[in-house]
Amino acid sequence: MKKIFLALAILASMQVTNAQVKSLDAAKAAVETAQAAADNAKKATKVATWLKLGQTYMDAYAAPQGAAWVGASKAELALVLRGQKALSTETVNIAGKDYVKESYATCDYYYDGDVLAMIDVTKPVYADALDKALNAYAKAAQVDAKGSKTKDITTAIKTIAEKYTSEAYNQYSLGDYLAASKLFEKSVAASGTAPYSVLDTNAIYNAGFTAHAGGDYNKAKELFRKCIDLGYYATDGDAFAKLADVMTRLDDPEGSKNVLEEGFKAFPQSQSILIGLINYYQQSGKDTDRLFELINEAKRNEPNNASLYYVEGNIRKQLGDFDGALKAYQDCAGVNPSYEFAYIGQGILFYDKAVEVQEQANNEYDDAKYMKLVAEFEKNLKGCIEPFEKAVEITKDDAIRTSVAEYLKNACYRFREESADFAAKYEKYTKMAAGE
């Protein structure tokens, strides 16, 4: 009985939601009535007038979408659409992914399998309904001298900001990155509107990210710089890497380098910043010693930070300095013997070198040179086993253990017939790589 009651309750809530969605004509008429009241000098002094206008614009915004909602299954929508048929149905590919697109009179529904993934309004009642609603609620705050409706106004403005964000993600999914960027900026502006007054740095970053994706590099530069100035750096300082890339695209390599160095000082472990710096020094032909000056400065500030030695190893590896990289990884282990990446760095260094030599051997037709390369290949492949085993021994991360075991399985496979020890290791790491 409880399950049946719950199902009926859900159905009832859907029916209420459906009943609340106004027709386009009714939504427009409601806005016109509310606007007439707002245009009346006497009524315009009342907070209720502006609250009503804001709500009617919100209703007008929602009307073309129908009763559907993103995340609904086709079975759920069948209950609320009440037999309404799509005007057309087709399969479309967006950013490499297939969706089933159902077109209705006022909107398109995009299904990912059985789930509604996106709603794209094609016939809005007002193209700027959210803008108008925000203006109405901002006006309500101005005339609410006693602050009696501050909570209601704040909630409404927050909802508008969330609607802008949802629309932005929607446009991003549809591949219109510049439209998404503008909507993220509108979300920022809405969040900053009193009395809500919230600075949404995540939306600023997203606005920059989508501007970058859409090729508006001047706008992206402005937004990423704003993020950094506000202390919002995204994951591992990615805002610095993105800003540097934008400046490179704007033909300002020196500015790009300065941003990367600024970011490196704050996030020396960031791979995106590190790769950006390496690419800059390699492509510019300038002295790569500056990279090590930055690393050494970071070491002086944090002498016991083992990850800085790991970063140095990565830099030297990228620059083709095998011995320098190996020493840096070994120093890393010396600073913190429990830091698994010190050993992973050594293992990958030897493993990648083995792969490189193997490719050389495959292209060598001189038997003597070939056998010499095979010996070098096997030496490097065996060299990766001990540090990888140490990493497996000390790591507490199951995903890392499984990943490293895959390397060990491949390495031990080569030598499994050489000794019983290697055969046992091959069997052990094969099981470990499989998660057993």
Tab-separated table of C-alpha atoms in Angstrom:
chain	number	residue	atom	x	y	z
A	1	MET	CA	0.000	0.000	0.000
A	2	LYS	CA	2.870	2.386	0.775
A	3	LYS	CA	4.356	1.848	-2.680
A	4	ILE	CA	1.010	2.503	-4.371
A	5	PHE	CA	0.471	5.616	-2.284
A	6	LEU	CA	3.921	6.879	-3.188
A	7	ALA	CA	3.265	6.320	-6.886
A	8	LEU	CA	-0.023	8.181	-6.648
A	9	ALA	CA	1.667	11.025	-4.783
A	10	ILE	CA	4.281	11.353	-7.522
A	11	LEU	CA	1.590	11.326	-10.196
A	12	ALA	CA	-0.351	13.979	-8.334
A	13	SER	CA	2.703	16.197	-8.080
A	14	MET	CA	3.291	15.798	-11.817
A	15	GLN	CA	-0.292	16.773	-12.530
A	16	VAL	CA	0.087	19.852	-10.346
A	17	THR	CA	3.281	20.769	-12.196
A	18	ASN	CA	1.494	20.319	-15.511
A	19	ALA	CA	-1.451	22.401	-14.377
A	20	GLN	CA	0.874	25.238	-13.386
A	21	VAL	CA	2.390	25.557	-16.868
A	22	LYS	CA	0.509	28.345	-18.631
A	23	SER	CA	-0.257	28.425	-22.329
A	24	LEU	CA	1.810	30.932	-24.290
A	25	ASP	CA	-1.145	33.255	-24.784
A	26	ALA	CA	-2.130	33.105	-21.120
A	27	ALA	CA	1.460	33.715	-20.022
A	28	LYS	CA	1.746	36.732	-22.308
A	29	ALA	CA	-1.577	38.140	-21.142
A	30	ALA	CA	-0.500	37.792	-17.507
A	31	VAL	CA	2.721	39.695	-18.208
A	32	GLU	CA	0.844	42.487	-19.978
A	33	THR	CA	-1.552	42.865	-17.046
A	34	ALA	CA	1.297	42.908	-14.532
A	35	GLN	CA	3.287	45.350	-16.669
A	36	ALA	CA	0.320	47.702	-16.847
A	37	ALA	CA	0.238	47.749	-13.059
A	38	ALA	CA	3.982	48.441	-12.894
A	39	ASP	CA	3.517	51.325	-15.341
A	40	ASN	CA	0.955	52.876	-13.001
A	41	ALA	CA	2.749	55.471	-10.877
A	42	LYS	CA	0.754	54.706	-7.744
A	43	LYS	CA	0.992	50.897	-8.010
A	44	ALA	CA	4.678	51.079	-8.877
A	45	THR	CA	5.444	52.139	-5.311
A	46	LYS	CA	4.207	48.785	-3.989
A	47	VAL	CA	6.569	45.817	-3.678
A	48	ALA	CA	3.734	43.409	-4.520
A	49	THR	CA	3.425	44.971	-7.989
A	50	TRP	CA	7.025	44.158	-8.874
A	51	LEU	CA	6.890	40.717	-7.298
A	52	LYS	CA	3.883	39.953	-9.473
A	53	LEU	CA	5.629	41.233	-12.594
A	54	GLY	CA	8.709	39.144	-11.827
A	55	GLN	CA	6.615	36.029	-11.323
A	56	THR	CA	4.666	36.511	-14.555
A	57	TYR	CA	7.914	36.811	-16.498
A	58	MET	CA	9.147	33.628	-14.828
A	59	ASP	CA	5.917	31.887	-15.859
A	60	ALA	CA	6.366	33.189	-19.394
A	61	TYR	CA	9.915	31.845	-19.416
A	62	ALA	CA	8.740	28.368	-18.355
A	63	ALA	CA	5.644	28.133	-20.570
A	64	PRO	CA	7.299	27.062	-23.870
A	65	GLN	CA	9.121	24.169	-22.187
A	66	GLY	CA	5.862	22.427	-21.382
A	67	ALA	CA	5.604	20.111	-18.409
A	68	ALA	CA	8.820	18.229	-19.171
A	69	TRP	CA	11.986	18.433	-17.118
A	70	VAL	CA	15.582	17.441	-17.729
A	71	GLY	CA	16.320	14.036	-16.235
A	72	ALA	CA	12.802	12.703	-16.765
A	73	SER	CA	12.382	9.283	-18.352
A	74	LYS	CA	10.108	8.744	-21.337
A	75	ALA	CA	7.768	6.761	-19.098
A	76	GLU	CA	7.451	9.695	-16.692
A	77	LEU	CA	6.921	12.178	-19.501
A	78	ALA	CA	4.203	10.007	-21.015
A	79	LEU	CA	2.156	10.758	-17.884
A	80	VAL	CA	2.480	14.532	-18.080
A	81	LEU	CA	2.482	15.063	-21.845
A	82	ARG	CA	-0.901	13.306	-22.039
A	83	GLY	CA	-0.567	11.916	-25.502
A	84	GLN	CA	0.953	15.037	-27.032
A	85	LYS	CA	2.790	14.009	-30.195
A	86	ALA	CA	6.055	15.408	-31.508
A	87	LEU	CA	5.913	17.233	-34.833
A	88	SER	CA	9.051	15.403	-35.933
A	89	THR	CA	11.652	12.988	-34.566
A	90	GLU	CA	15.219	12.551	-35.727
A	91	THR	CA	18.622	11.385	-34.514
A	92	VAL	CA	21.185	14.176	-34.278
A	93	ASN	CA	24.861	14.109	-33.404
A	94	ILE	CA	26.133	16.803	-31.037
A	95	ALA	CA	29.815	16.886	-30.127
A	96	GLY	CA	30.218	13.262	-31.173
A	97	LYS	CA	27.202	11.971	-29.242
A	98	ASP	CA	23.880	10.821	-30.701
A	99	TYR	CA	20.602	12.159	-29.315
A	100	VAL	CA	17.001	11.589	-30.336
A	101	LYS	CA	15.504	15.006	-31.017
A	102	GLU	CA	11.738	15.448	-30.705
A	103	SER	CA	10.419	18.759	-32.003
A	104	TYR	CA	7.265	20.382	-30.637
A	105	ALA	CA	5.618	23.699	-31.467
A	106	THR	CA	7.623	25.689	-28.937
A	107	CYS	CA	10.659	23.569	-28.054
A	108	ASP	CA	12.870	20.621	-28.894
A	109	TYR	CA	13.496	17.727	-26.518
A	110	TYR	CA	16.830	15.887	-26.748
A	111	TYR	CA	16.890	12.335	-25.375
A	112	ASP	CA	19.999	10.451	-24.339
A	113	GLY	CA	18.653	6.938	-24.505
A	114	ASP	CA	15.486	6.909	-22.420
A	115	VAL	CA	16.261	10.110	-20.483
A	116	LEU	CA	15.502	13.722	-21.430
A	117	ALA	CA	18.931	15.371	-21.526
A	118	MET	CA	18.172	18.854	-22.895
A	119	ILE	CA	15.273	21.188	-23.638
A	120	ASP	CA	15.836	23.874	-26.262
A	121	VAL	CA	13.113	26.522	-26.473
A	122	THR	CA	12.520	27.526	-30.097
A	123	LYS	CA	9.505	29.814	-29.571
A	124	PRO	CA	9.804	31.824	-26.342
A	125	VAL	CA	7.022	34.089	-25.166
A	126	TYR	CA	9.689	36.735	-24.539
A	127	ALA	CA	13.294	36.233	-25.597
A	128	ASP	CA	14.440	38.231	-22.557
A	129	ALA	CA	11.983	36.859	-19.993
A	130	LEU	CA	14.693	36.117	-17.389
A	131	ASP	CA	16.234	39.570	-17.891
A	132	LYS	CA	12.849	41.194	-17.361
A	133	ALA	CA	12.131	39.044	-14.317
A	134	LEU	CA	15.477	39.993	-12.759
A	135	ASN	CA	14.799	43.693	-13.347
A	136	ALA	CA	11.385	43.353	-11.735
A	137	TYR	CA	12.786	41.673	-8.611
A	138	ALA	CA	15.590	44.224	-8.380
A	139	LYS	CA	12.933	46.965	-8.493
A	140	ALA	CA	10.948	45.128	-5.827
A	141	ALA	CA	14.012	45.291	-3.572
A	142	GLN	CA	14.313	49.026	-4.174
A	143	VAL	CA	10.730	49.808	-3.180
A	144	ASP	CA	10.746	47.369	-0.238
A	145	ALA	CA	11.922	50.017	2.198
A	146	LYS	CA	11.125	47.919	5.273
A	147	GLY	CA	12.740	44.775	3.871
A	148	SER	CA	9.618	42.744	4.566
A	149	LYS	CA	10.015	40.753	1.337
A	150	THR	CA	13.805	40.415	1.317
A	151	LYS	CA	13.677	36.630	1.730
A	152	ASP	CA	11.218	36.178	-1.128
A	153	ILE	CA	13.157	38.504	-3.418
A	154	THR	CA	16.452	36.810	-2.588
A	155	THR	CA	15.001	33.381	-3.353
A	156	ALA	CA	13.603	34.610	-6.668
A	157	ILE	CA	16.895	36.181	-7.770
A	158	LYS	CA	18.804	33.043	-6.794
A	159	THR	CA	16.377	31.004	-8.913
A	160	ILE	CA	16.969	33.288	-11.895
A	161	ALA	CA	20.738	32.902	-11.530
A	162	GLU	CA	20.285	29.126	-11.478
A	163	LYS	CA	18.088	29.312	-14.594
A	164	TYR	CA	20.794	31.252	-16.425
A	165	THR	CA	23.337	28.619	-15.381
A	166	SER	CA	21.092	25.781	-16.565
A	167	GLU	CA	20.578	27.566	-19.881
A	168	ALA	CA	24.335	28.044	-20.175
A	169	TYR	CA	25.035	24.346	-19.676
A	170	ASN	CA	22.253	23.608	-22.154
A	171	GLN	CA	23.843	25.794	-24.829
A	172	TYR	CA	27.252	24.321	-24.068
A	173	SER	CA	25.834	20.826	-24.606
A	174	LEU	CA	24.287	21.988	-27.879
A	175	GLY	CA	27.676	23.264	-29.006
A	176	ASP	CA	26.921	27.001	-28.911
A	177	TYR	CA	29.833	28.000	-26.677
A	178	LEU	CA	29.536	31.759	-27.134
A	179	ALA	CA	25.859	31.698	-26.189
A	180	ALA	CA	26.810	29.637	-23.135
A	181	SER	CA	29.471	32.187	-22.185
A	182	LYS	CA	26.999	35.069	-22.307
A	183	LEU	CA	24.527	33.121	-20.191
A	184	PHE	CA	27.180	32.331	-17.577
A	185	GLU	CA	27.938	36.060	-17.432
A	186	LYS	CA	24.244	36.758	-16.932
A	187	SER	CA	24.244	34.248	-14.098
A	188	VAL	CA	27.133	36.151	-12.512
A	189	ALA	CA	25.241	39.428	-12.825
A	190	ALA	CA	22.061	37.899	-11.404
A	191	SER	CA	23.891	36.409	-8.412
A	192	GLY	CA	25.413	39.812	-7.695
A	193	THR	CA	22.042	41.541	-7.701
A	194	ALA	CA	20.880	42.838	-4.316
A	195	PRO	CA	19.647	41.574	-1.984
A	196	TYR	CA	21.097	38.175	-3.069
A	197	SER	CA	24.530	39.780	-3.647
A	198	VAL	CA	26.657	36.653	-4.173
A	199	LEU	CA	29.895	36.653	-6.175
A	200	ASP	CA	29.775	33.481	-8.289
A	201	THR	CA	33.423	32.942	-9.231
A	202	ASN	CA	32.693	29.484	-10.627
A	203	ALA	CA	30.309	31.022	-13.163
A	204	ILE	CA	32.968	33.615	-14.064
A	205	TYR	CA	35.407	30.790	-14.782
A	206	ASN	CA	32.789	28.913	-16.814
A	207	ALA	CA	32.088	32.064	-18.810
A	208	GLY	CA	35.797	32.297	-19.595
A	209	PHE	CA	36.044	28.593	-20.389
A	210	THR	CA	33.179	28.729	-22.892
A	211	ALA	CA	34.421	32.001	-24.412
A	212	HIS	CA	37.769	30.257	-24.935
A	213	ALA	CA	36.036	27.230	-26.484
A	214	GLY	CA	34.079	29.548	-28.779
A	215	GLY	CA	37.163	31.447	-29.928
A	216	ASP	CA	36.406	34.785	-28.226
A	217	TYR	CA	39.891	35.065	-26.766
A	218	ASN	CA	39.676	38.706	-25.692
A	219	LYS	CA	36.607	37.935	-23.596
A	220	ALA	CA	38.243	34.777	-22.234
A	221	LYS	CA	41.349	36.783	-21.280
A	222	GLU	CA	39.222	39.299	-19.375
A	223	LEU	CA	37.306	36.590	-17.504
A	224	PHE	CA	40.235	34.328	-16.608
A	225	ARG	CA	42.209	37.341	-15.377
A	226	LYS	CA	39.214	38.325	-13.263
A	227	CYS	CA	39.089	34.816	-11.774
A	228	ILE	CA	42.747	34.953	-10.814
A	229	ASP	CA	42.460	38.453	-9.346
A	230	LEU	CA	39.536	37.237	-7.250
A	231	GLY	CA	41.548	34.260	-5.997
A	232	TYR	CA	39.596	31.643	-7.945
A	233	TYR	CA	42.070	29.374	-9.717
A	234	ALA	CA	39.977	26.292	-10.595
A	235	THR	CA	41.416	22.796	-10.108
A	236	ASP	CA	45.215	22.822	-9.689
A	237	GLY	CA	45.451	26.421	-10.893
A	238	ASP	CA	43.943	25.664	-14.280
A	239	ALA	CA	42.825	29.288	-14.615
A	240	PHE	CA	46.488	30.266	-15.054
A	241	ALA	CA	47.030	27.641	-17.760
A	242	LYS	CA	43.881	28.728	-19.587
A	243	LEU	CA	44.797	32.406	-19.424
A	244	ALA	CA	48.297	31.623	-20.684
A	245	ASP	CA	46.867	29.678	-23.620
A	246	VAL	CA	44.550	32.572	-24.460
A	247	MET	CA	47.450	35.026	-24.433
A	248	THR	CA	49.458	32.756	-26.713
A	249	ARG	CA	46.527	32.706	-29.130
A	250	LEU	CA	46.430	36.504	-28.918
A	251	ASP	CA	50.093	36.536	-29.982
A	252	ASP	CA	51.455	37.566	-26.594
A	253	PRO	CA	53.973	34.794	-25.756
A	254	GLU	CA	55.790	36.900	-23.175
A	255	GLY	CA	52.527	37.626	-21.370
A	256	SER	CA	51.692	33.930	-21.523
A	257	LYS	CA	55.034	33.033	-19.960
A	258	ASN	CA	54.546	35.571	-17.170
A	259	VAL	CA	51.124	34.124	-16.344
A	260	LEU	CA	52.521	30.580	-16.292
A	261	GLU	CA	55.323	31.608	-13.957
A	262	GLU	CA	52.810	33.392	-11.735
A	263	GLY	CA	50.718	30.217	-11.661
A	264	PHE	CA	53.715	27.959	-11.109
A	265	LYS	CA	54.647	29.807	-7.923
A	266	ALA	CA	51.175	29.095	-6.539
A	267	PHE	CA	50.711	25.608	-8.039
A	268	PRO	CA	54.131	24.044	-8.738
A	269	GLN	CA	52.553	20.574	-9.022
A	270	SER	CA	50.087	21.601	-11.753
A	271	GLN	CA	50.704	19.532	-14.866
A	272	SER	CA	48.860	21.970	-17.136
A	273	ILE	CA	51.012	24.887	-15.959
A	274	LEU	CA	54.167	22.792	-16.092
A	275	ILE	CA	53.504	21.604	-19.643
A	276	GLY	CA	52.736	25.175	-20.671
A	277	LEU	CA	56.095	26.359	-19.311
A	278	ILE	CA	58.005	23.513	-20.950
A	279	ASN	CA	56.319	24.203	-24.293
A	280	TYR	CA	57.103	27.902	-24.002
A	281	TYR	CA	60.818	27.394	-23.358
A	282	GLN	CA	61.139	24.701	-26.000
A	283	GLN	CA	59.279	26.667	-28.693
A	284	SER	CA	60.853	30.017	-27.872
A	285	GLY	CA	64.365	28.601	-27.909
A	286	LYS	CA	65.079	30.385	-24.639
A	287	ASP	CA	67.223	28.956	-21.856
A	288	THR	CA	65.329	26.228	-20.015
A	289	ASP	CA	67.434	26.919	-16.908
A	290	ARG	CA	64.655	29.302	-15.905
A	291	LEU	CA	62.456	26.263	-15.270
A	292	PHE	CA	64.933	24.951	-12.737
A	293	GLU	CA	65.307	28.380	-11.162
A	294	LEU	CA	61.560	28.266	-10.487
A	295	ILE	CA	61.802	24.727	-9.112
A	296	ASN	CA	64.734	25.618	-6.859
A	297	GLU	CA	62.894	28.676	-5.579
A	298	ALA	CA	59.943	26.457	-4.709
A	299	LYS	CA	62.295	23.987	-2.965
A	300	ARG	CA	63.775	26.756	-0.856
A	301	ASN	CA	60.284	27.721	0.246
A	302	GLU	CA	59.258	24.094	0.925
A	303	PRO	CA	62.410	21.975	1.367
A	304	ASN	CA	60.462	18.948	2.584
A	305	ASN	CA	57.930	18.948	-0.242
A	306	ALA	CA	58.781	15.726	-2.109
A	307	SER	CA	56.370	16.512	-4.938
A	308	LEU	CA	58.645	19.372	-6.054
A	309	TYR	CA	61.417	16.870	-6.780
A	310	TYR	CA	58.861	14.764	-8.636
A	311	VAL	CA	57.950	17.816	-10.732
A	312	GLU	CA	61.642	18.385	-11.465
A	313	GLY	CA	61.921	14.779	-12.605
A	314	ASN	CA	58.971	15.283	-14.943
A	315	ILE	CA	60.551	18.418	-16.418
A	316	ARG	CA	63.894	16.726	-17.009
A	317	LYS	CA	62.127	13.717	-18.534
A	318	GLN	CA	60.215	16.005	-20.901
A	319	LEU	CA	63.485	17.660	-21.893
A	320	GLY	CA	65.082	14.287	-22.627
A	321	ASP	CA	67.478	14.335	-19.641
A	322	PHE	CA	67.188	10.701	-18.484
A	323	ASP	CA	69.965	10.807	-15.866
A	324	GLY	CA	68.796	14.145	-14.459
A	325	ALA	CA	65.234	12.861	-14.227
A	326	LEU	CA	66.305	9.672	-12.478
A	327	LYS	CA	68.319	11.634	-9.913
A	328	ALA	CA	65.373	13.962	-9.240
A	329	TYR	CA	63.018	11.010	-8.670
A	330	GLN	CA	65.604	9.371	-6.393
A	331	ASP	CA	65.983	12.628	-4.443
A	332	CYS	CA	62.205	12.707	-4.195
A	333	ALA	CA	62.243	9.279	-2.529
A	334	GLY	CA	65.010	10.482	-0.238
A	335	VAL	CA	62.928	13.411	0.965
A	336	ASN	CA	59.855	11.230	1.527
A	337	PRO	CA	60.343	7.436	1.226
A	338	SER	CA	56.565	6.960	1.557
A	339	TYR	CA	55.726	9.078	-1.474
A	340	GLU	CA	54.730	6.497	-4.088
A	341	PHE	CA	55.117	8.882	-7.008
A	342	ALA	CA	58.861	9.029	-6.422
A	343	TYR	CA	58.996	5.344	-7.387
A	344	ILE	CA	56.298	5.606	-10.040
A	345	GLY	CA	58.339	8.362	-11.693
A	346	GLN	CA	61.414	6.104	-11.781
A	347	GLY	CA	59.412	3.154	-13.070
A	348	ILE	CA	57.770	5.100	-15.888
A	349	LEU	CA	61.121	6.645	-16.810
A	350	PHE	CA	62.665	3.178	-17.333
A	351	TYR	CA	59.510	1.749	-18.928
A	352	ASP	CA	59.172	4.567	-21.471
A	353	LYS	CA	62.880	4.312	-22.274
A	354	ALA	CA	62.407	0.598	-22.913
A	355	VAL	CA	59.516	1.307	-25.291
A	356	GLU	CA	61.631	3.912	-27.096
A	357	VAL	CA	64.554	1.490	-27.537
A	358	GLN	CA	62.188	-1.274	-28.635
A	359	GLU	CA	60.911	0.934	-31.448
A	360	GLN	CA	64.501	1.638	-32.495
A	361	ALA	CA	65.242	-2.094	-32.511
A	362	ASN	CA	62.201	-2.834	-34.625
A	363	ASN	CA	63.549	-0.464	-37.273
A	364	GLU	CA	67.126	-1.764	-37.170
A	365	TYR	CA	68.224	-4.181	-39.903
A	366	ASP	CA	71.832	-4.644	-38.810
A	367	ASP	CA	71.908	-7.808	-36.639
A	368	ALA	CA	74.707	-6.639	-34.346
A	369	LYS	CA	73.099	-3.275	-33.726
A	370	TYR	CA	69.743	-4.971	-33.290
A	371	MET	CA	71.037	-7.313	-30.572
A	372	LYS	CA	72.701	-4.408	-28.795
A	373	LEU	CA	69.384	-2.537	-28.783
A	374	VAL	CA	67.544	-5.618	-27.495
A	375	ALA	CA	70.003	-5.827	-24.588
A	376	GLU	CA	69.444	-2.145	-23.829
A	377	PHE	CA	65.671	-2.658	-24.088
A	378	GLU	CA	65.720	-5.532	-21.580
A	379	LYS	CA	68.000	-3.603	-19.203
A	380	ASN	CA	65.568	-0.689	-19.062
A	381	LEU	CA	62.536	-2.967	-18.817
A	382	LYS	CA	64.049	-4.751	-15.827
A	383	GLY	CA	64.987	-1.360	-14.402
A	384	CYS	CA	61.329	-0.380	-14.029
A	385	ILE	CA	60.370	-3.444	-11.975
A	386	GLU	CA	61.966	-2.622	-8.613
A	387	PRO	CA	60.617	0.970	-8.307
A	388	PHE	CA	57.173	-0.106	-9.523
A	389	GLU	CA	57.119	-2.889	-6.917
A	390	LYS	CA	58.050	-0.378	-4.229
A	391	ALA	CA	55.160	1.845	-5.324
A	392	VAL	CA	52.731	-1.098	-5.169
A	393	GLU	CA	54.021	-1.944	-1.702
A	394	ILE	CA	53.562	1.494	-0.144
A	395	THR	CA	50.550	3.002	-1.913
A	396	LYS	CA	47.227	3.090	-0.114
A	397	ASP	CA	45.315	3.933	-3.289
A	398	ASP	CA	43.760	0.888	-4.953
A	399	ALA	CA	43.450	2.635	-8.319
A	400	ILE	CA	47.174	3.498	-8.309
A	401	ARG	CA	48.056	-0.055	-7.285
A	402	THR	CA	46.006	-1.493	-10.156
A	403	SER	CA	47.513	0.921	-12.664
A	404	VAL	CA	51.103	0.195	-11.602
A	405	ALA	CA	50.391	-3.541	-11.603
A	406	GLU	CA	49.506	-3.230	-15.302
A	407	TYR	CA	53.014	-1.925	-15.996
A	408	LEU	CA	54.538	-4.723	-13.895
A	409	LYS	CA	52.488	-7.378	-15.666
A	410	ASN	CA	53.720	-6.161	-19.041
A	411	ALA	CA	57.346	-5.981	-17.886
A	412	CYS	CA	57.382	-9.406	-16.232
A	413	TYR	CA	55.733	-11.016	-19.248
A	414	ARG	CA	58.957	-10.465	-21.188
A	415	PHE	CA	61.008	-12.411	-18.622
A	416	ARG	CA	58.486	-15.026	-17.465
A	417	GLU	CA	60.436	-17.865	-19.071
A	418	GLU	CA	63.759	-16.596	-17.764
A	419	SER	CA	63.131	-17.712	-14.188
A	420	ALA	CA	60.442	-19.045	-11.863
A	421	ASP	CA	60.628	-15.751	-9.965
A	422	PHE	CA	59.586	-13.723	-13.006
A	423	ALA	CA	56.889	-16.280	-13.867
A	424	ALA	CA	55.436	-15.927	-10.359
A	425	LYS	CA	55.564	-12.146	-10.564
A	426	TYR	CA	53.838	-12.171	-13.928
A	427	GLU	CA	50.997	-14.251	-12.483
A	428	LYS	CA	50.806	-12.065	-9.357
A	429	TYR	CA	50.627	-8.761	-11.197
A	430	THR	CA	48.245	-10.085	-13.827
A	431	LYS	CA	45.758	-10.808	-11.032
A	432	MET	CA	46.458	-7.492	-9.327
A	433	ALA	CA	45.923	-5.540	-12.573
A	434	ALA	CA	42.581	-7.303	-12.932
A	435	GLY	CA	41.609	-6.089	-9.459
A	436	GLU	CA	41.772	-9.543	-7.875
